[in-house]
Short mmCIF file of C-alpha atoms in Angstrom, two decimals:
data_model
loop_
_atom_site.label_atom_id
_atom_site.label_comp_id
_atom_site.label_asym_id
_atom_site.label_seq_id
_atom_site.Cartn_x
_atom_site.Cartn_y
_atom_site.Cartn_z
CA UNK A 264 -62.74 120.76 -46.70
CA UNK A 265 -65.13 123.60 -46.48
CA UNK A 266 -67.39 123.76 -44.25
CA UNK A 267 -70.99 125.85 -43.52
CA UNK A 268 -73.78 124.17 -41.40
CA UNK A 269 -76.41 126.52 -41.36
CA UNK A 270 -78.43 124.99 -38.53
CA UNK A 271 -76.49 124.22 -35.43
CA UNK A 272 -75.35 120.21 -35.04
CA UNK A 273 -77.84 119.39 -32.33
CA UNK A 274 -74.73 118.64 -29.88
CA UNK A 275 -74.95 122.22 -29.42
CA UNK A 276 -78.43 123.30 -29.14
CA UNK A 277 -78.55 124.32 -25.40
CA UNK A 278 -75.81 126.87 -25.88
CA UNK A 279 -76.30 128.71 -22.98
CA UNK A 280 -77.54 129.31 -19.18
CA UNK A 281 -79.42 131.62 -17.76
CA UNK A 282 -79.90 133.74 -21.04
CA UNK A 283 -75.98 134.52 -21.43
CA UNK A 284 -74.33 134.01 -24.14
CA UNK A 285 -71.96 132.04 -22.51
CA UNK A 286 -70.96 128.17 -24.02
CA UNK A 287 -71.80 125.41 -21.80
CA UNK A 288 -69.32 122.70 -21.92
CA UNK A 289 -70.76 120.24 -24.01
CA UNK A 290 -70.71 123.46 -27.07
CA UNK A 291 -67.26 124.16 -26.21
CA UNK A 292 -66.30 120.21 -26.14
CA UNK A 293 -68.01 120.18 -29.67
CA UNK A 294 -66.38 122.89 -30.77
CA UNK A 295 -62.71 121.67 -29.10
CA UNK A 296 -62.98 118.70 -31.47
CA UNK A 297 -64.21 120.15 -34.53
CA UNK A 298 -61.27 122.48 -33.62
CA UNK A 299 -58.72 119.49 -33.01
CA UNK A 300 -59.80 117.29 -35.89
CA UNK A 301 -59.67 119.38 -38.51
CA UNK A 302 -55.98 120.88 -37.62
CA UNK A 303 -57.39 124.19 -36.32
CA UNK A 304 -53.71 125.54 -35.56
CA UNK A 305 -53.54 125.36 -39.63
CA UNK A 306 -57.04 127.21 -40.31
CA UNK A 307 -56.30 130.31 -42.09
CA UNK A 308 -58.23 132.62 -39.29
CA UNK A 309 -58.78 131.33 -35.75
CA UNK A 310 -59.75 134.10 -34.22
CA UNK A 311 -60.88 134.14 -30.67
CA UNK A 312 -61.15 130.30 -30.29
CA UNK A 313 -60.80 129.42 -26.51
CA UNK A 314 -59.57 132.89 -26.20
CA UNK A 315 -63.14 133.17 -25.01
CA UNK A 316 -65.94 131.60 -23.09
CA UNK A 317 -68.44 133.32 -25.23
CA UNK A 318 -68.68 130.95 -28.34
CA UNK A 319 -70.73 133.72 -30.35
CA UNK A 320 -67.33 136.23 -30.60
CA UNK A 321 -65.38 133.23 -32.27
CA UNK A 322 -64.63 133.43 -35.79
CA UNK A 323 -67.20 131.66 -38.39
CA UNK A 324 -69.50 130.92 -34.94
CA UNK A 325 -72.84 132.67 -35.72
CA UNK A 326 -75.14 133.09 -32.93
CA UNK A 327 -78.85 133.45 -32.35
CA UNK A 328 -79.19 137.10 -31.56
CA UNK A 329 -82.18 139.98 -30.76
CA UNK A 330 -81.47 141.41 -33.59
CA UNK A 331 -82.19 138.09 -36.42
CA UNK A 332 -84.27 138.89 -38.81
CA UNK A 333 -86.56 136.81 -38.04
CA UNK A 334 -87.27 138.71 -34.75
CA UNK A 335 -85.31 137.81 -31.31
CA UNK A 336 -86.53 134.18 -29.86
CA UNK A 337 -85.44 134.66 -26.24
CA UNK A 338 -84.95 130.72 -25.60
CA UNK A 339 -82.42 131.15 -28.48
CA UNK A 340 -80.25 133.79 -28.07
CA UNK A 341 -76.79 133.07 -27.58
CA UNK A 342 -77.38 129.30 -28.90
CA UNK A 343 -74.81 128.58 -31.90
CA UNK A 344 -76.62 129.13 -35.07
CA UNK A 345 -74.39 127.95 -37.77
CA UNK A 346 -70.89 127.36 -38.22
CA UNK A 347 -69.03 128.80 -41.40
CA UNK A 348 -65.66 127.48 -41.87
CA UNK A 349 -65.28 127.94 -45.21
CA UNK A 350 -62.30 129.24 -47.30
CA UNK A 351 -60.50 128.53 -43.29
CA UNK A 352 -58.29 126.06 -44.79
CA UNK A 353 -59.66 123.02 -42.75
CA UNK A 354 -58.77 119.56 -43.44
CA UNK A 355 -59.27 116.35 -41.62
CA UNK A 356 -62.94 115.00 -41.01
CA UNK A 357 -65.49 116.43 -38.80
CA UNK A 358 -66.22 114.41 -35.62
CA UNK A 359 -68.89 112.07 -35.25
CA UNK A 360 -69.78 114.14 -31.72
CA UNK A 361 -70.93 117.14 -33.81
CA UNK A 362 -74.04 114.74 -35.19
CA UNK A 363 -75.40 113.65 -32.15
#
């Protein structure tokens, strides 16, 4: 299973408080059972997950930044932008939580 969403599920949409780029606990839930589900201990790279609050620093956790392309959306930055798991070696099935 390979995985890339290129929009952020929407159970992580408010990504952060006060303009940091901090995870709020419903991202990091998220994230701890796309993590669990799909063996993460097995992926081939796991950098940085829960080594961190900051979600963005993770590896394949893309963030909203000030420097997108698209020009800096303040509301957005530090929100997850996509996730890119691929070639991570990740099996199992994603979470129904991610969808909602």
């Amino acid at each position: 299973l390979g995985l890339l969403l290129g929009a952020a599920p929407a159970a992580m949409a408010q990504s952060t408080t006060g303009g940091t780029s901090s995870a709020n606990l419903n991202t990091m839930e998220v994230l701890l059972k796309i993590y669990d589900e799909t063996e993460g201990l097995e992926w081939t790279d796991h950098a940085n997950w829960f080594t961190s609050s900051d979600v963005c620093s993770w590896r394949g956790i893309g963030c909203y930044s000030a420097t997108d392309p698209d020009g800096p959306d303040d509301e957005r930055i530090g929100h997850v932008r996509q996730i890119d798991l691929s070639e991570n070696h990740v099996q199992g099935t994603m979470p129904e939580e991610v969808w909602d």
